[in-house]
Amino acid sequence: MILPVVKLGTLALKTACKPIASRLKKEAGLHPRFRQFIINIAQANHRFTTNMQRRIYGRATDVAIRPLDEEKAVQAAADLLGELFVFTELLLFLRYKEAPDLKQEKRSSANKNWRQ
C-alpha cells in the first residue's frame, strides 16, 4: 500500500523539480566563470568514466584520453548539474518524510526504557 504512494510522491517531486533543473542548465552555459568551472567538472567526469570503462573491459588505462569539445562539455556538465539538483531534492524530501518516524521511534524507546 505504501509503495505506490511513495512512488507517486517521488514522481511528483521529480516533475516539480524538472523546470528548476532546466533553468539551472540554461544559466550554467551563460555565465563565463561558471561555464569554465563546469567545463572542468565535465572533463574530469569524462576522464573518470573513460578510465572506469577501460578497466571494466580490461583495456590499458595509461593512454591519453581526448578531452570533450567545449559545447559537449557544457552540455554534459549542465545535464549532470540538473540531475544532481533533482537527486538532492529527492533526498531532502525522503529525509523530511522520515523525520517524524524517527521522532516517534525515539519517544517510544524512551517510554519503554522509563517503564522498566
XYZ file of N, CA, C and O in Angstrom, residues 10-111:
408
model
N 7.494 10.541 -5.227
C 8.797 10.821 -5.837
C 8.638 11.269 -7.288
O 9.365 12.149 -7.750
N 7.673 10.703 -7.989
C 7.412 11.118 -9.365
C 6.928 12.567 -9.405
O 7.360 13.355 -10.250
N 6.054 12.925 -8.468
C 5.562 14.312 -8.402
C 6.697 15.269 -8.076
O 6.785 16.361 -8.648
N 7.578 14.875 -7.177
C 8.711 15.724 -6.820
C 9.648 15.908 -8.002
O 10.104 17.023 -8.271
N 9.936 14.839 -8.721
C 10.799 14.945 -9.902
C 10.168 15.863 -10.946
O 10.845 16.681 -11.563
N 8.863 15.742 -11.124
C 8.171 16.578 -12.096
C 8.220 18.043 -11.689
O 8.396 18.922 -12.527
N 8.102 18.310 -10.413
C 8.154 19.691 -9.926
C 9.562 20.270 -10.050
O 9.723 21.473 -10.266
N 10.586 19.446 -9.922
C 11.970 19.928 -9.958
C 12.522 20.071 -11.370
O 13.516 20.771 -11.559
N 11.925 19.433 -12.337
C 12.458 19.479 -13.702
C 12.568 20.901 -14.264
O 13.586 21.238 -14.857
N 11.556 21.776 -14.110
C 11.720 23.134 -14.641
C 12.868 23.903 -13.972
O 13.586 24.654 -14.641
N 13.047 23.695 -12.694
C 14.144 24.356 -11.981
C 15.478 23.834 -12.497
O 16.416 24.600 -12.727
N 15.561 22.540 -12.701
C 16.801 21.948 -13.211
C 17.103 22.441 -14.621
O 18.263 22.729 -14.944
N 16.091 22.568 -15.450
C 16.340 23.052 -16.814
C 16.763 24.516 -16.792
O 17.597 24.935 -17.601
N 16.240 25.292 -15.872
C 16.669 26.692 -15.731
C 18.140 26.763 -15.299
O 18.912 27.587 -15.803
N 18.512 25.892 -14.368
C 19.913 25.829 -13.948
C 20.811 25.466 -15.133
O 21.891 26.033 -15.290
N 20.374 24.526 -15.935
C 21.167 24.128 -17.100
C 21.336 25.289 -18.072
O 22.414 25.513 -18.605
N 20.266 26.056 -18.263
C 20.327 27.184 -19.182
C 21.285 28.259 -18.668
O 22.115 28.781 -19.405
N 21.188 28.587 -17.404
C 22.035 29.616 -16.815
C 23.489 29.174 -16.714
O 24.396 29.998 -16.754
N 23.711 27.884 -16.575
C 25.074 27.374 -16.431
C 25.918 27.655 -17.656
O 27.119 27.883 -17.548
N 25.309 27.658 -18.812
C 26.068 27.891 -20.026
C 26.319 29.352 -20.332
O 27.104 29.675 -21.208
N 25.690 30.279 -19.607
C 25.795 31.691 -19.943
C 26.864 32.448 -19.161
O 27.518 33.322 -19.711
N 27.017 32.152 -17.903
C 27.974 32.879 -17.066
C 29.385 32.373 -17.359
O 29.666 31.184 -17.210
N 30.341 33.240 -17.768
C 31.657 32.761 -18.230
C 32.483 32.040 -17.165
O 33.110 31.022 -17.452
N 32.478 32.549 -15.962
C 33.273 31.910 -14.900
C 32.691 30.550 -14.528
O 33.413 29.565 -14.370
N 31.379 30.531 -14.375
C 30.704 29.282 -14.039
C 30.827 28.295 -15.193
O 30.972 27.091 -14.984
N 30.795 28.811 -16.413
C 30.940 27.961 -17.595
C 32.289 27.239 -17.571
O 32.366 26.034 -17.820
N 33.351 27.968 -17.256
C 34.675 27.346 -17.198
C 34.737 26.312 -16.081
O 35.325 25.243 -16.237
N 34.097 26.623 -14.957
C 34.054 25.692 -13.827
C 33.364 24.387 -14.224
O 33.873 23.297 -13.943
N 32.219 24.486 -14.893
C 31.507 23.260 -15.252
C 32.211 22.509 -16.381
O 32.099 21.290 -16.470
N 32.930 23.234 -17.237
C 33.714 22.545 -18.261
C 34.793 21.694 -17.597
O 35.016 20.536 -17.985
N 35.449 22.242 -16.588
C 36.461 21.474 -15.854
C 35.850 20.253 -15.184
O 36.440 19.163 -15.188
N 34.665 20.416 -14.611
C 33.982 19.278 -13.980
C 33.637 18.216 -15.025
O 33.836 17.023 -14.798
N 33.135 18.656 -16.168
C 32.763 17.711 -17.226
C 33.978 16.963 -17.759
O 33.903 15.752 -18.017
N 35.092 17.661 -17.906
C 36.302 16.997 -18.397
C 36.794 15.965 -17.377
O 37.199 14.854 -17.752
N 36.762 16.322 -16.096
C 37.178 15.376 -15.055
C 36.254 14.161 -15.036
O 36.715 13.016 -14.911
N 34.956 14.402 -15.163
C 33.989 13.307 -15.197
C 34.219 12.426 -16.417
O 34.145 11.194 -16.335
N 34.517 13.037 -17.555
C 34.789 12.279 -18.777
C 36.025 11.391 -18.607
O 36.008 10.213 -18.990
N 37.098 11.950 -18.049
C 38.310 11.154 -17.821
C 38.027 9.992 -16.866
O 38.465 8.857 -17.093
N 37.283 10.280 -15.784
C 36.978 9.250 -14.796
C 36.154 8.118 -15.401
O 36.484 6.940 -15.238
N 35.079 8.471 -16.102
C 34.218 7.429 -16.670
C 34.929 6.642 -17.766
O 34.742 5.425 -17.884
N 35.766 7.319 -18.560
C 36.508 6.613 -19.605
C 37.496 5.624 -18.988
O 37.600 4.478 -19.438
N 38.204 6.055 -17.944
C 39.127 5.137 -17.268
C 38.388 3.963 -16.638
O 38.853 2.820 -16.704
N 37.238 4.222 -16.041
C 36.459 3.133 -15.435
C 35.996 2.141 -16.501
O 36.081 0.930 -16.308
N 35.530 2.639 -17.617
C 35.094 1.749 -18.693
C 36.260 0.929 -19.234
O 36.106 -0.264 -19.513
N 37.410 1.556 -19.375
C 38.578 0.830 -19.871
C 38.996 -0.255 -18.888
O 39.399 -1.344 -19.290
N 38.912 0.022 -17.588
C 39.234 -1.002 -16.582
C 38.234 -2.152 -16.620
O 38.617 -3.318 -16.499
N 36.964 -1.823 -16.757
C 35.925 -2.855 -16.792
C 36.135 -3.786 -17.985
O 36.006 -5.008 -17.866
N 36.485 -3.217 -19.135
C 36.684 -4.022 -20.336
C 38.079 -4.599 -20.448
O 38.400 -5.255 -21.433
N 38.952 -4.355 -19.466
C 40.282 -4.938 -19.439
C 41.260 -4.318 -20.416
O 42.200 -4.982 -20.852
N 41.075 -3.080 -20.745
C 41.985 -2.397 -21.657
C 42.969 -1.537 -20.878
O 42.797 -1.273 -19.692
N 43.999 -1.062 -21.551
C 45.027 -0.242 -20.905
C 44.436 1.103 -20.478
O 43.656 1.713 -21.209
N 44.832 1.559 -19.290
C 44.329 2.835 -18.786
C 45.371 3.937 -18.850
O 45.087 5.068 -18.461
N 46.560 3.628 -19.329
C 47.619 4.636 -19.375
C 47.684 5.362 -20.721
O 48.699 5.973 -21.048
N 46.613 5.324 -21.480
C 46.569 6.014 -22.769
C 46.009 7.418 -22.574
O 45.321 7.708 -21.598
N 46.316 8.300 -23.513
C 45.802 9.668 -23.451
C 44.322 9.678 -23.834
O 43.918 9.041 -24.810
N 43.545 10.381 -23.051
C 42.110 10.489 -23.306
C 41.846 11.859 -23.916
O 42.207 12.881 -23.336
N 41.233 11.860 -25.080
C 40.929 13.133 -25.737
C 39.854 13.873 -24.954
O 38.841 13.278 -24.557
N 40.051 15.154 -24.717
C 39.025 15.915 -23.992
C 37.797 16.160 -24.863
O 37.870 16.135 -26.096
N 36.677 16.394 -24.203
C 35.453 16.749 -24.912
C 35.597 18.154 -25.485
O 36.311 18.982 -24.923
N 34.915 18.421 -26.596
C 34.924 19.806 -27.064
C 34.069 20.651 -26.111
O 33.308 20.128 -25.304
N 34.218 21.953 -26.195
C 33.641 22.851 -25.197
C 32.120 22.747 -25.094
O 31.567 22.701 -23.993
N 31.439 22.673 -26.213
C 29.973 22.615 -26.185
C 29.470 21.298 -25.596
O 28.510 21.279 -24.834
N 30.117 20.201 -25.948
C 29.725 18.914 -25.377
C 29.995 18.885 -23.883
O 29.225 18.314 -23.108
N 31.091 19.500 -23.460
C 31.423 19.543 -22.038
C 30.399 20.370 -21.272
O 29.963 19.973 -20.189
N 29.987 21.497 -21.826
C 28.977 22.329 -21.164
C 27.665 21.569 -21.074
O 27.008 21.569 -20.021
N 27.277 20.912 -22.139
C 26.021 20.156 -22.129
C 26.077 19.005 -21.128
O 25.126 18.779 -20.380
N 27.190 18.283 -21.102
C 27.320 17.160 -20.165
C 27.295 17.646 -18.719
O 26.632 17.049 -17.862
N 28.002 18.738 -18.446
C 28.023 19.263 -17.076
C 26.671 19.834 -16.686
O 26.238 19.688 -15.542
N 25.988 20.478 -17.613
C 24.666 21.019 -17.317
C 23.680 19.895 -17.031
O 22.857 19.998 -16.110
N 23.761 18.814 -17.789
C 22.910 17.657 -17.516
C 23.221 17.061 -16.145
O 22.315 16.716 -15.385
N 24.502 16.959 -15.846
C 24.908 16.440 -14.540
C 24.399 17.334 -13.422
O 23.888 16.856 -12.409
N 24.493 18.633 -13.599
C 24.018 19.587 -12.604
C 22.511 19.466 -12.399
O 22.019 19.460 -11.267
N 21.774 19.343 -13.489
C 20.322 19.179 -13.386
C 19.939 17.904 -12.661
O 19.050 17.901 -11.795
N 20.608 16.816 -12.978
C 20.319 15.547 -12.314
C 20.704 15.591 -10.833
O 19.997 15.039 -9.986
N 21.816 16.230 -10.526
C 22.209 16.372 -9.118
C 21.189 17.185 -8.338
O 20.899 16.884 -7.179
N 20.644 18.216 -8.957
C 19.624 19.019 -8.292
C 18.386 18.183 -7.994
O 17.864 18.197 -6.875
N 17.915 17.442 -8.978
C 16.734 16.598 -8.774
C 17.013 15.538 -7.712
O 16.193 15.294 -6.819
N 18.188 14.921 -7.762
C 18.553 13.892 -6.786
C 18.630 14.469 -5.375
O 18.163 13.865 -4.414
N 19.198 15.673 -5.237
C 19.297 16.311 -3.927
C 17.921 16.635 -3.374
O 17.656 16.417 -2.184
N 17.047 17.150 -4.214
C 15.692 17.445 -3.764
C 14.965 16.172 -3.327
O 14.237 16.166 -2.339
N 15.180 15.098 -4.041
C 14.562 13.828 -3.685
C 15.079 13.331 -2.336
O 14.307 12.871 -1.495
N 16.379 13.440 -2.114
C 16.943 13.029 -0.827
C 16.415 13.878 0.316
O 16.114 13.358 1.399
N 16.306 15.178 0.100
C 15.760 16.057 1.137
C 14.308 15.714 1.438
O 13.887 15.723 2.595
N 13.543 15.411 0.391
C 12.152 15.019 0.582
C 12.050 13.738 1.405
O 11.261 13.647 2.346
N 12.872 12.749 1.066
C 12.831 11.485 1.809
C 13.280 11.667 3.249
O 12.717 11.070 4.166
N 14.267 12.509 3.456
C 14.745 12.777 4.821
C 13.663 13.481 5.634
O 13.441 13.167 6.787
N 12.979 14.440 5.017
C 11.904 15.159 5.688
C 10.760 14.216 6.019
O 10.165 14.296 7.079
N 10.448 13.316 5.119
C 9.366 12.362 5.327
C 9.731 11.355 6.420
O 8.862 10.886 7.146
N 10.999 11.045 6.555
C 11.460 10.066 7.522
C 11.571 10.644 8.938
O 11.504 9.913 9.914
N 11.729 11.944 9.072
C 11.971 12.580 10.369
C 10.873 12.309 11.396
O 11.189 11.977 12.545
N 9.578 12.423 11.080
C 8.559 12.129 12.093
C 8.612 10.679 12.583
O 8.371 10.413 13.763
N 8.928 9.746 11.703
C 9.028 8.346 12.108
C 10.157 8.156 13.113
O 10.025 7.400 14.074
N 11.289 8.836 12.889
C 12.419 8.732 13.808
C 12.080 9.328 15.168
O 12.455 8.780 16.207
N 11.366 10.446 15.186
C 10.967 11.069 16.448
C 10.030 10.155 17.223
O 10.158 9.995 18.432
N 9.067 9.547 16.521
C 8.123 8.642 17.175
C 8.844 7.425 17.721
O 8.569 6.981 18.835
N 9.788 6.907 16.977
C 10.553 5.748 17.435
C 11.380 6.108 18.669
O 11.483 5.328 19.608
N 11.943 7.288 18.679
C 12.737 7.740 19.813
C 11.871 7.886 21.061
O 12.258 7.488 22.159
N 10.683 8.459 20.896
C 9.761 8.623 22.034
C 9.331 7.268 22.588
O 9.303 7.068 23.799
N 8.974 6.344 21.699
C 8.514 5.039 22.181
C 9.652 4.290 22.865
O 9.434 3.597 23.856
N 10.867 4.468 22.377
C 12.030 3.847 23.009
C 12.274 4.455 24.390
O 12.571 3.739 25.340
N 12.115 5.764 24.498
C 12.323 6.431 25.780
C 11.248 6.010 26.767
O 11.525 5.767 27.946
N 10.000 5.909 26.326
C 8.908 5.459 27.198
C 9.114 4.021 27.632
O 8.847 3.665 28.777
